[in-house]
PDB file of C-alpha atoms in Angstrom:
ATOM      1  CA  UNK A   1     -28.542  18.875 -64.283  1.00 34.00           C
ATOM      2  CA  UNK A   2     -27.208  20.489 -61.122  1.00 33.00           C
ATOM      3  CA  UNK A   3     -28.162  18.398 -58.101  1.00 35.00           C
ATOM      4  CA  UNK A   4     -29.017  20.365 -54.969  1.00 38.00           C
ATOM      5  CA  UNK A   5     -28.914  17.230 -52.832  1.00 38.00           C
ATOM      6  CA  UNK A   6     -25.205  17.852 -52.266  1.00 37.00           C
ATOM      7  CA  UNK A   7     -26.013  21.189 -50.688  1.00 36.00           C
ATOM      8  CA  UNK A   8     -28.773  19.668 -48.601  1.00 42.00           C
ATOM      9  CA  UNK A   9     -26.630  16.989 -47.016  1.00 38.00           C
ATOM     10  CA  UNK A  10     -23.789  19.359 -46.218  1.00 40.00           C
ATOM     11  CA  UNK A  11     -26.265  21.835 -44.776  1.00 40.00           C
ATOM     12  CA  UNK A  12     -27.542  19.004 -42.595  1.00 46.00           C
ATOM     13  CA  UNK A  13     -24.111  17.811 -41.458  1.00 41.00           C
ATOM     14  CA  UNK A  14     -23.046  21.327 -40.612  1.00 39.00           C
ATOM     15  CA  UNK A  15     -26.388  22.449 -39.177  1.00 45.00           C
ATOM     16  CA  UNK A  16     -24.547  23.783 -36.143  1.00 42.00           C
ATOM     17  CA  UNK A  17     -23.094  26.408 -38.455  1.00 40.00           C
ATOM     18  CA  UNK A  18     -25.926  27.107 -40.816  1.00 36.00           C
ATOM     19  CA  UNK A  19     -28.879  26.396 -38.512  1.00 40.00           C
ATOM     20  CA  UNK A  20     -31.060  25.262 -41.360  1.00 39.00           C
ATOM     21  CA  UNK A  21     -31.979  22.375 -43.640  1.00 38.00           C
ATOM     22  CA  UNK A  22     -34.287  23.705 -46.314  1.00 37.00           C
ATOM     23  CA  UNK A  23     -35.158  21.778 -49.408  1.00 41.00           C
ATOM     24  CA  UNK A  24     -34.559  23.860 -52.482  1.00 43.00           C
ATOM     25  CA  UNK A  25     -32.650  26.667 -50.771  1.00 45.00           C
ATOM     26  CA  UNK A  26     -29.043  27.465 -50.089  1.00 45.00           C
ATOM     27  CA  UNK A  27     -27.358  28.613 -46.889  1.00 47.00           C
ATOM     28  CA  UNK A  28     -26.466  31.926 -48.523  1.00 48.00           C
ATOM     29  CA  UNK A  29     -28.005  35.044 -46.996  1.00 47.00           C
ATOM     30  CA  UNK A  30     -28.139  37.000 -50.263  1.00 47.00           C
ATOM     31  CA  UNK A  31     -31.559  38.218 -51.353  1.00 44.00           C
ATOM     32  CA  UNK A  32     -30.955  36.827 -54.816  1.00 45.00           C
ATOM     33  CA  UNK A  33     -31.994  33.169 -55.059  1.00 44.00           C
ATOM     34  CA  UNK A  34     -31.085  30.637 -57.685  1.00 42.00           C
ATOM     35  CA  UNK A  35     -33.549  27.871 -58.479  1.00 42.00           C
ATOM     36  CA  UNK A  36     -31.826  24.540 -58.962  1.00 39.00           C
ATOM     37  CA  UNK A  37     -33.547  21.330 -59.979  1.00 42.00           C
ATOM     38  CA  UNK A  38     -33.414  18.478 -57.469  1.00 45.00           C
ATOM     39  CA  UNK A  39     -33.113  14.861 -58.565  1.00 54.00           C
ATOM     40  CA  UNK A  40     -35.327  12.428 -56.605  1.00 63.00           C
ATOM     41  CA  UNK A  41     -36.679  15.332 -54.561  1.00 69.00           C
ATOM     42  CA  UNK A  42     -39.678  13.486 -53.090  1.00 71.00           C
ATOM     43  CA  UNK A  43     -37.603  10.419 -52.223  1.00 71.00           C
ATOM     44  CA  UNK A  44     -34.888  12.494 -50.568  1.00 78.00           C
ATOM     45  CA  UNK A  45     -37.481  14.464 -48.598  1.00 82.00           C
ATOM     46  CA  UNK A  46     -38.706  11.188 -47.132  1.00 86.00           C
ATOM     47  CA  UNK A  47     -35.143  10.094 -46.413  1.00 86.00           C
ATOM     48  CA  UNK A  48     -34.303  13.330 -44.608  1.00 88.00           C
ATOM     49  CA  UNK A  49     -37.497  12.946 -42.581  1.00 90.00           C
ATOM     50  CA  UNK A  50     -36.297   9.512 -41.442  1.00 92.00           C
ATOM     51  CA  UNK A  51     -32.880  10.938 -40.615  1.00 92.00           C
ATOM     52  CA  UNK A  52     -34.451  13.701 -38.539  1.00 94.00           C
ATOM     53  CA  UNK A  53     -36.549  11.161 -36.602  1.00 95.00           C
ATOM     54  CA  UNK A  54     -33.451   9.102 -35.810  1.00 95.00           C
ATOM     55  CA  UNK A  55     -31.491  12.175 -34.785  1.00 95.00           C
ATOM     56  CA  UNK A  56     -34.292  13.296 -32.455  1.00 96.00           C
ATOM     57  CA  UNK A  57     -34.390   9.839 -30.852  1.00 95.00           C
ATOM     58  CA  UNK A  58     -30.630   9.880 -30.281  1.00 96.00           C
ATOM     59  CA  UNK A  59     -30.782  13.389 -28.794  1.00 96.00           C
ATOM     60  CA  UNK A  60     -33.575  12.284 -26.456  1.00 97.00           C
ATOM     61  CA  UNK A  61     -31.556   9.220 -25.411  1.00 96.00           C
ATOM     62  CA  UNK A  62     -28.656  11.527 -24.607  1.00 97.00           C
ATOM     63  CA  UNK A  63     -30.920  13.662 -22.397  1.00 97.00           C
ATOM     64  CA  UNK A  64     -32.208  10.551 -20.631  1.00 97.00           C
ATOM     65  CA  UNK A  65     -28.673   9.297 -20.017  1.00 97.00           C
ATOM     66  CA  UNK A  66     -27.945  12.545 -18.176  1.00 97.00           C
ATOM     67  CA  UNK A  67     -31.097  11.996 -16.116  1.00 97.00           C
ATOM     68  CA  UNK A  68     -30.049   8.414 -15.346  1.00 95.00           C
ATOM     69  CA  UNK A  69     -26.709   9.667 -14.039  1.00 96.00           C
ATOM     70  CA  UNK A  70     -28.501  12.047 -11.668  1.00 96.00           C
ATOM     71  CA  UNK A  71     -30.746   9.251 -10.394  1.00 94.00           C
ATOM     72  CA  UNK A  72     -27.750   6.973  -9.894  1.00 93.00           C
ATOM     73  CA  UNK A  73     -26.149   9.661  -7.723  1.00 93.00           C
ATOM     74  CA  UNK A  74     -29.341  10.037  -5.676  1.00 92.00           C
ATOM     75  CA  UNK A  75     -29.546   6.273  -5.100  1.00 89.00           C
ATOM     76  CA  UNK A  76     -25.906   5.994  -4.082  1.00 88.00           C
ATOM     77  CA  UNK A  77     -26.110   8.944  -1.685  1.00 87.00           C
ATOM     78  CA  UNK A  78     -29.134   7.546   0.183  1.00 82.00           C
ATOM     79  CA  UNK A  79     -28.624   4.994   2.991  1.00 74.00           C
ATOM     80  CA  UNK A  80     -31.772   3.127   1.970  1.00 73.00           C
ATOM     81  CA  UNK A  81     -33.522   2.622  -1.340  1.00 71.00           C
ATOM     82  CA  UNK A  82     -36.292   5.105  -2.131  1.00 82.00           C
ATOM     83  CA  UNK A  83     -39.133   3.567  -4.128  1.00 86.00           C
ATOM     84  CA  UNK A  84     -39.984   6.757  -6.029  1.00 91.00           C
ATOM     85  CA  UNK A  85     -36.391   7.150  -7.194  1.00 91.00           C
ATOM     86  CA  UNK A  86     -36.350   3.517  -8.286  1.00 89.00           C
ATOM     87  CA  UNK A  87     -39.619   3.998 -10.194  1.00 92.00           C
ATOM     88  CA  UNK A  88     -38.249   7.117 -11.898  1.00 94.00           C
ATOM     89  CA  UNK A  89     -35.083   5.251 -12.851  1.00 93.00           C
ATOM     90  CA  UNK A  90     -37.054   2.341 -14.269  1.00 92.00           C
ATOM     91  CA  UNK A  91     -39.229   4.686 -16.346  1.00 95.00           C
ATOM     92  CA  UNK A  92     -36.217   6.495 -17.820  1.00 96.00           C
ATOM     93  CA  UNK A  93     -34.314   3.272 -18.578  1.00 93.00           C
ATOM     94  CA  UNK A  94     -37.411   1.843 -20.291  1.00 93.00           C
ATOM     95  CA  UNK A  95     -37.617   4.980 -22.441  1.00 95.00           C
ATOM     96  CA  UNK A  96     -33.955   4.612 -23.373  1.00 94.00           C
ATOM     97  CA  UNK A  97     -34.465   0.975 -24.326  1.00 92.00           C
ATOM     98  CA  UNK A  98     -37.540   1.786 -26.429  1.00 94.00           C
ATOM     99  CA  UNK A  99     -35.929   4.700 -28.280  1.00 94.00           C
ATOM    100  CA  UNK A 100     -32.649   2.847 -28.757  1.00 93.00           C
ATOM    101  CA  UNK A 101     -34.424  -0.105 -30.356  1.00 91.00           C
ATOM    102  CA  UNK A 102     -36.401   2.269 -32.564  1.00 93.00           C
ATOM    103  CA  UNK A 103     -33.250   4.091 -33.707  1.00 93.00           C
ATOM    104  CA  UNK A 104     -31.386   0.825 -34.269  1.00 91.00           C
ATOM    105  CA  UNK A 105     -34.208  -0.641 -36.377  1.00 91.00           C
ATOM    106  CA  UNK A 106     -34.417   2.468 -38.557  1.00 93.00           C
ATOM    107  CA  UNK A 107     -30.641   2.528 -39.059  1.00 92.00           C
ATOM    108  CA  UNK A 108     -30.704  -1.160 -40.005  1.00 89.00           C
ATOM    109  CA  UNK A 109     -33.529  -0.551 -42.497  1.00 90.00           C
ATOM    110  CA  UNK A 110     -31.564   2.239 -44.165  1.00 90.00           C
ATOM    111  CA  UNK A 111     -28.493   0.000 -44.224  1.00 88.00           C
ATOM    112  CA  UNK A 112     -30.412  -2.816 -45.968  1.00 87.00           C
ATOM    113  CA  UNK A 113     -31.860  -0.394 -48.522  1.00 86.00           C
ATOM    114  CA  UNK A 114     -28.410   0.993 -49.287  1.00 85.00           C
ATOM    115  CA  UNK A 115     -26.968  -2.495 -49.743  1.00 82.00           C
ATOM    116  CA  UNK A 116     -29.773  -3.556 -52.093  1.00 78.00           C
ATOM    117  CA  UNK A 117     -29.433  -0.428 -54.258  1.00 75.00           C
ATOM    118  CA  UNK A 118     -25.656  -0.065 -54.237  1.00 67.00           C
ATOM    119  CA  UNK A 119     -25.024  -2.392 -57.183  1.00 63.00           C
ATOM    120  CA  UNK A 120     -27.864  -0.915 -59.223  1.00 60.00           C
ATOM    121  CA  UNK A 121     -26.905   2.741 -59.023  1.00 61.00           C
ATOM    122  CA  UNK A 122     -24.059   5.035 -58.097  1.00 61.00           C
ATOM    123  CA  UNK A 123     -25.383   8.552 -57.712  1.00 70.00           C
ATOM    124  CA  UNK A 124     -25.077  11.699 -55.667  1.00 74.00           C
ATOM    125  CA  UNK A 125     -28.097  10.847 -53.531  1.00 77.00           C
ATOM    126  CA  UNK A 126     -26.619   7.394 -52.788  1.00 81.00           C
ATOM    127  CA  UNK A 127     -23.431   9.012 -51.475  1.00 83.00           C
ATOM    128  CA  UNK A 128     -25.503  11.443 -49.427  1.00 84.00           C
ATOM    129  CA  UNK A 129     -27.548   8.662 -47.849  1.00 85.00           C
ATOM    130  CA  UNK A 130     -24.469   6.583 -47.029  1.00 87.00           C
ATOM    131  CA  UNK A 131     -22.765   9.564 -45.411  1.00 88.00           C
ATOM    132  CA  UNK A 132     -25.822  10.480 -43.349  1.00 89.00           C
ATOM    133  CA  UNK A 133     -26.247   6.866 -42.252  1.00 90.00           C
ATOM    134  CA  UNK A 134     -22.594   6.632 -41.226  1.00 89.00           C
ATOM    135  CA  UNK A 135     -22.696   9.861 -39.216  1.00 90.00           C
ATOM    136  CA  UNK A 136     -25.874   8.919 -37.333  1.00 92.00           C
ATOM    137  CA  UNK A 137     -24.663   5.368 -36.670  1.00 90.00           C
ATOM    138  CA  UNK A 138     -21.536   6.813 -35.101  1.00 90.00           C
ATOM    139  CA  UNK A 139     -23.580   9.272 -33.042  1.00 92.00           C
ATOM    140  CA  UNK A 140     -25.839   6.447 -31.858  1.00 92.00           C
ATOM    141  CA  UNK A 141     -22.899   4.324 -30.735  1.00 89.00           C
ATOM    142  CA  UNK A 142     -21.351   7.310 -28.945  1.00 92.00           C
ATOM    143  CA  UNK A 143     -24.473   7.980 -26.869  1.00 93.00           C
ATOM    144  CA  UNK A 144     -25.015   4.286 -26.091  1.00 91.00           C
ATOM    145  CA  UNK A 145     -21.359   3.985 -25.043  1.00 90.00           C
ATOM    146  CA  UNK A 146     -21.945   6.914 -22.708  1.00 93.00           C
ATOM    147  CA  UNK A 147     -24.962   5.091 -21.252  1.00 93.00           C
ATOM    148  CA  UNK A 148     -23.046   1.838 -20.840  1.00 90.00           C
ATOM    149  CA  UNK A 149     -20.187   3.634 -19.076  1.00 92.00           C
ATOM    150  CA  UNK A 150     -22.681   5.223 -16.652  1.00 93.00           C
ATOM    151  CA  UNK A 151     -24.161   1.789 -15.912  1.00 91.00           C
ATOM    152  CA  UNK A 152     -20.771   0.206 -15.281  1.00 90.00           C
ATOM    153  CA  UNK A 153     -19.706   3.088 -13.051  1.00 93.00           C
ATOM    154  CA  UNK A 154     -22.909   2.708 -11.017  1.00 91.00           C
ATOM    155  CA  UNK A 155     -22.305  -1.033 -10.677  1.00 89.00           C
ATOM    156  CA  UNK A 156     -18.761  -0.532  -9.411  1.00 90.00           C
ATOM    157  CA  UNK A 157     -19.833   2.115  -6.911  1.00 90.00           C
ATOM    158  CA  UNK A 158     -22.720  -0.051  -5.681  1.00 86.00           C
ATOM    159  CA  UNK A 159     -20.364  -2.978  -5.289  1.00 86.00           C
ATOM    160  CA  UNK A 160     -17.980  -0.730  -3.370  1.00 87.00           C
ATOM    161  CA  UNK A 161     -20.762   0.204  -0.946  1.00 84.00           C
ATOM    162  CA  UNK A 162     -21.488  -3.476  -0.296  1.00 81.00           C
ATOM    163  CA  UNK A 163     -17.823  -4.207   0.233  1.00 83.00           C
ATOM    164  CA  UNK A 164     -17.454  -1.383   2.761  1.00 83.00           C
ATOM    165  CA  UNK A 165     -20.493  -2.550   4.729  1.00 78.00           C
ATOM    166  CA  UNK A 166     -19.062  -6.064   4.863  1.00 77.00           C
ATOM    167  CA  UNK A 167     -15.714  -4.723   6.050  1.00 79.00           C
ATOM    168  CA  UNK A 168     -17.447  -2.823   8.872  1.00 75.00           C
ATOM    169  CA  UNK A 169     -18.895  -6.106  10.163  1.00 71.00           C
ATOM    170  CA  UNK A 170     -15.509  -7.784   9.967  1.00 72.00           C
ATOM    171  CA  UNK A 171     -16.467  -9.863   6.921  1.00 71.00           C
ATOM    172  CA  UNK A 172     -13.924  -8.556   4.426  1.00 71.00           C
ATOM    173  CA  UNK A 173     -14.183  -9.942   0.893  1.00 74.00           C
ATOM    174  CA  UNK A 174     -12.014  -9.799  -2.192  1.00 78.00           C
ATOM    175  CA  UNK A 175     -13.381  -8.586  -5.530  1.00 80.00           C
ATOM    176  CA  UNK A 176     -13.482 -12.182  -6.772  1.00 81.00           C
ATOM    177  CA  UNK A 177     -15.422 -13.385  -3.727  1.00 76.00           C
ATOM    178  CA  UNK A 178     -17.896 -10.519  -3.970  1.00 77.00           C
ATOM    179  CA  UNK A 179     -18.446 -11.167  -7.679  1.00 80.00           C
ATOM    180  CA  UNK A 180     -19.232 -14.810  -6.915  1.00 76.00           C
ATOM    181  CA  UNK A 181     -21.783 -13.704  -4.314  1.00 72.00           C
ATOM    182  CA  UNK A 182     -23.355 -11.242  -6.753  1.00 74.00           C
ATOM    183  CA  UNK A 183     -23.630 -13.758  -9.572  1.00 73.00           C
ATOM    184  CA  UNK A 184     -26.241 -15.718  -7.637  1.00 65.00           C
ATOM    185  CA  UNK A 185     -28.832 -13.028  -8.355  1.00 58.00           C
ATOM    186  CA  UNK A 186     -30.994 -14.064  -5.368  1.00 56.00           C
ATOM    187  CA  UNK A 187     -31.010 -11.489  -2.586  1.00 55.00           C
ATOM    188  CA  UNK A 188     -31.959 -14.006   0.134  1.00 59.00           C
ATOM    189  CA  UNK A 189     -29.131 -16.350  -0.835  1.00 53.00           C
ATOM    190  CA  UNK A 190     -26.756 -13.412  -1.066  1.00 59.00           C
ATOM    191  CA  UNK A 191     -27.469 -12.171   2.478  1.00 62.00           C
ATOM    192  CA  UNK A 192     -27.848 -15.587   4.149  1.00 63.00           C
ATOM    193  CA  UNK A 193     -24.092 -15.967   4.355  1.00 60.00           C
ATOM    194  CA  UNK A 194     -23.614 -12.752   6.318  1.00 60.00           C
ATOM    195  CA  UNK A 195     -26.635 -12.709   8.648  1.00 59.00           C
ATOM    196  CA  UNK A 196     -24.761 -14.595  11.379  1.00 55.00           C
ATOM    197  CA  UNK A 197     -21.862 -12.160  11.405  1.00 56.00           C
ATOM    198  CA  UNK A 198     -23.470  -9.717  13.832  1.00 59.00           C
ATOM    199  CA  UNK A 199     -24.259  -7.195  11.114  1.00 64.00           C
ATOM    200  CA  UNK A 200     -26.732  -4.466  12.008  1.00 67.00           C
ATOM    201  CA  UNK A 201     -30.196  -4.397  10.503  1.00 70.00           C
ATOM    202  CA  UNK A 202     -29.449  -1.084   8.779  1.00 72.00           C
ATOM    203  CA  UNK A 203     -26.238  -2.383   7.222  1.00 72.00           C
ATOM    204  CA  UNK A 204     -27.989  -5.542   6.084  1.00 74.00           C
ATOM    205  CA  UNK A 205     -30.788  -3.462   4.558  1.00 76.00           C
ATOM    206  CA  UNK A 206     -28.300  -1.382   2.576  1.00 76.00           C
ATOM    207  CA  UNK A 207     -26.451  -4.458   1.350  1.00 78.00           C
ATOM    208  CA  UNK A 208     -29.723  -5.977   0.150  1.00 78.00           C
ATOM    209  CA  UNK A 209     -30.706  -2.712  -1.572  1.00 80.00           C
ATOM    210  CA  UNK A 210     -27.357  -2.421  -3.370  1.00 81.00           C
ATOM    211  CA  UNK A 211     -27.553  -6.040  -4.421  1.00 79.00           C
ATOM    212  CA  UNK A 212     -31.005  -5.501  -5.921  1.00 81.00           C
ATOM    213  CA  UNK A 213     -29.704  -2.404  -7.739  1.00 83.00           C
ATOM    214  CA  UNK A 214     -26.923  -4.460  -9.295  1.00 84.00           C
ATOM    215  CA  UNK A 215     -29.299  -7.268 -10.327  1.00 82.00           C
ATOM    216  CA  UNK A 216     -31.648  -4.774 -12.051  1.00 82.00           C
ATOM    217  CA  UNK A 217     -28.716  -3.050 -13.688  1.00 84.00           C
ATOM    218  CA  UNK A 218     -27.244  -6.255 -15.101  1.00 81.00           C
ATOM    219  CA  UNK A 219     -30.628  -7.171 -16.557  1.00 80.00           C
ATOM    220  CA  UNK A 220     -30.746  -3.808 -18.356  1.00 81.00           C
ATOM    221  CA  UNK A 221     -27.186  -4.212 -19.649  1.00 82.00           C
ATOM    222  CA  UNK A 222     -27.966  -7.667 -21.054  1.00 80.00           C
ATOM    223  CA  UNK A 223     -31.090  -6.399 -22.833  1.00 77.00           C
ATOM    224  CA  UNK A 224     -29.114  -3.743 -24.701  1.00 77.00           C
ATOM    225  CA  UNK A 225     -25.951  -5.771 -25.277  1.00 77.00           C
ATOM    226  CA  UNK A 226     -26.827  -7.423 -28.612  1.00 76.00           C
ATOM    227  CA  UNK A 227     -28.225  -4.206 -30.051  1.00 76.00           C
ATOM    228  CA  UNK A 228     -25.161  -2.246 -29.007  1.00 73.00           C
ATOM    229  CA  UNK A 229     -22.734  -4.792 -30.478  1.00 77.00           C
ATOM    230  CA  UNK A 230     -24.734  -4.885 -33.725  1.00 74.00           C
ATOM    231  CA  UNK A 231     -24.470  -1.138 -34.320  1.00 74.00           C
ATOM    232  CA  UNK A 232     -20.902  -0.917 -32.989  1.00 75.00           C
ATOM    233  CA  UNK A 233     -19.775  -3.494 -35.574  1.00 78.00           C
ATOM    234  CA  UNK A 234     -21.513  -1.502 -38.304  1.00 70.00           C
ATOM    235  CA  UNK A 235     -19.730   1.693 -37.268  1.00 72.00           C
ATOM    236  CA  UNK A 236     -16.395  -0.119 -37.176  1.00 73.00           C
ATOM    237  CA  UNK A 237     -16.937  -1.240 -40.768  1.00 65.00           C
ATOM    238  CA  UNK A 238     -17.738   2.372 -41.699  1.00 62.00           C
ATOM    239  CA  UNK A 239     -14.637   3.721 -39.984  1.00 57.00           C
ATOM    240  CA  UNK A 240     -12.981   4.937 -43.174  1.00 51.00           C
ATOM    241  CA  UNK A 241     -16.096   6.747 -44.359  1.00 47.00           C
ATOM    242  CA  UNK A 242     -16.648   8.465 -41.006  1.00 45.00           C
ATOM    243  CA  UNK A 243     -13.024   9.603 -40.842  1.00 51.00           C
ATOM    244  CA  UNK A 244     -13.281  11.067 -44.333  1.00 48.00           C
ATOM    245  CA  UNK A 245     -16.469  12.931 -43.410  1.00 42.00           C
ATOM    246  CA  UNK A 246     -14.875  14.397 -40.293  1.00 45.00           C
ATOM    247  CA  UNK A 247     -11.565  15.324 -41.939  1.00 47.00           C
ATOM    248  CA  UNK A 248     -13.270  17.037 -44.889  1.00 43.00           C
ATOM    249  CA  UNK A 249     -15.790  18.944 -42.780  1.00 40.00           C
ATOM    250  CA  UNK A 250     -14.197  22.398 -42.917  1.00 46.00           C
ATOM    251  CA  UNK A 251     -13.163  22.036 -46.555  1.00 47.00           C
ATOM    252  CA  UNK A 252     -16.676  21.055 -47.618  1.00 44.00           C
ATOM    253  CA  UNK A 253     -18.344  24.090 -46.057  1.00 44.00           C
ATOM    254  CA  UNK A 254     -16.129  26.433 -48.074  1.00 50.00           C
ATOM    255  CA  UNK A 255     -16.536  24.259 -51.150  1.00 46.00           C
ATOM    256  CA  UNK A 256     -20.330  24.512 -51.045  1.00 47.00           C
ATOM    257  CA  UNK A 257     -20.162  28.285 -50.659  1.00 53.00           C
ATOM    258  CA  UNK A 258     -17.958  28.519 -53.755  1.00 55.00           C
ATOM    259  CA  UNK A 259     -20.219  26.164 -55.700  1.00 49.00           C
ATOM    260  CA  UNK A 260     -23.291  28.243 -54.862  1.00 51.00           C
ATOM    261  CA  UNK A 261     -21.466  31.421 -55.921  1.00 57.00           C
ATOM    262  CA  UNK A 262     -20.464  29.801 -59.234  1.00 57.00           C
ATOM    263  CA  UNK A 263     -24.054  28.703 -59.813  1.00 53.00           C
ATOM    264  CA  UNK A 264     -25.298  32.244 -59.262  1.00 57.00           C
ATOM    265  CA  UNK A 265     -22.726  33.574 -61.709  1.00 58.00           C
ATOM    266  CA  UNK A 266     -23.919  31.099 -64.335  1.00 55.00           C
ATOM    267  CA  UNK A 267     -27.556  32.051 -63.754  1.00 56.00           C
ATOM    268  CA  UNK A 268     -26.745  35.767 -63.973  1.00 60.00           C
ATOM    269  CA  UNK A 269     -24.847  35.277 -67.228  1.00 57.00           C
ATOM    270  CA  UNK A 270     -27.775  33.391 -68.746  1.00 61.00           C
ATOM    271  CA  UNK A 271     -30.161  36.204 -67.813  1.00 64.00           C
ATOM    272  CA  UNK A 272     -27.879  38.807 -69.432  1.00 63.00           C
ATOM    273  CA  UNK A 273     -27.447  36.629 -72.522  1.00 60.00           C
ATOM    274  CA  UNK A 274     -31.222  36.317 -72.930  1.00 63.00           C
ATOM    275  CA  UNK A 275     -31.641  40.091 -72.818  1.00 65.00           C
ATOM    276  CA  UNK A 276     -28.988  40.556 -75.505  1.00 59.00           C
ATOM    277  CA  UNK A 277     -30.212  37.864 -77.869  1.00 62.00           C
ATOM    278  CA  UNK A 278     -33.928  38.329 -77.338  1.00 62.00           C
ATOM    279  CA  UNK A 279     -35.727  34.995 -77.378  1.00 55.00           C
ATOM    280  CA  UNK A 280     -32.622  33.150 -78.461  1.00 53.00           C
ATOM    281  CA  UNK A 281     -31.155  30.962 -75.701  1.00 50.00           C
ATOM    282  CA  UNK A 282     -27.553  31.518 -74.716  1.00 49.00           C
ATOM    283  CA  UNK A 283     -25.385  28.750 -76.106  1.00 51.00           C
ATOM    284  CA  UNK A 284     -21.959  29.716 -74.793  1.00 50.00           C
ATOM    285  CA  UNK A 285     -21.254  29.956 -71.044  1.00 52.00           C
ATOM    286  CA  UNK A 286     -18.818  32.489 -69.614  1.00 50.00           C
ATOM    287  CA  UNK A 287     -15.111  31.684 -69.931  1.00 49.00           C
ATOM    288  CA  UNK A 288     -13.960  29.211 -67.303  1.00 50.00           C
ATOM    289  CA  UNK A 289     -17.501  28.489 -66.036  1.00 47.00           C
ATOM    290  CA  UNK A 290     -19.524  26.015 -68.065  1.00 47.00           C
ATOM    291  CA  UNK A 291     -22.711  24.375 -66.824  1.00 44.00           C
ATOM    292  CA  UNK A 292     -20.758  21.144 -66.896  1.00 46.00           C
ATOM    293  CA  UNK A 293     -18.084  22.585 -64.604  1.00 46.00           C
ATOM    294  CA  UNK A 294     -20.778  23.620 -62.125  1.00 41.00           C
ATOM    295  CA  UNK A 295     -22.148  20.067 -62.143  1.00 46.00           C
ATOM    296  CA  UNK A 296     -18.681  18.698 -61.603  1.00 46.00           C
ATOM    297  CA  UNK A 297     -18.019  21.128 -58.740  1.00 43.00           C
ATOM    298  CA  UNK A 298     -21.179  20.071 -56.941  1.00 40.00           C
ATOM    299  CA  UNK A 299     -20.985  16.363 -57.586  1.00 43.00           C
ATOM    300  CA  UNK A 300     -17.247  16.145 -56.844  1.00 46.00           C
TER     301      UNK A 300
END
């Protein structure tokens, strides 16, 4: 039996080209349609629904990361901390954490299911699911890496602001000394050592605000650390599979188009054969194009 699942997964992976993922249809624009039976259709529909949910979560995280970057810039450009901006930042970072945990849990569930079924069956839909899981895991790590880089950049720039304010008061510090001061985590303890240095109230206020920003930021980084490492290790183990998917991308699009064309030729021949032989079913496929060869083309 010809399995359309192969077409479905490639249509999904290359959705930027085809703009569609339709169960039971091809990406061909011809009016003529060929009906092809789908193995495990209901199960794969559910799987693709899960994949779409994960993809939407990752896309939303990516949008929120862009918003976080804007809020970081607003905070760094202001001499004093604005409570509304801080509240907006907290809301967006909480959304990122919630959606990231949701995406991670769903990816881990798919991973466990694949591991439990791998020894029992080797099929086209198994290869499809593994490929989809690998691609989305990589995409998830990419967007979380982008978020982590934004956090680290904000920390360094906040630390730089503190260092400059200290230099203005004549209390210059090295990176190592400033890191030791920041590690305390307590704003009162942090500022107690510089209050006697003749620092202005405004400068002290900014130092305290930047210190609080860094403390909140480090708490957020720690919360996401284990989850990030977990998925990053998974992607590293899938490195070979992801590279194969990426390197075969262009070849596969053309391959699917040829496979669909071959399938249509086979269907057309069968229709002509039925008209010639009446009710008798066609037994012999056209030269060079057997139903078996079509299966082999699609299943690779």
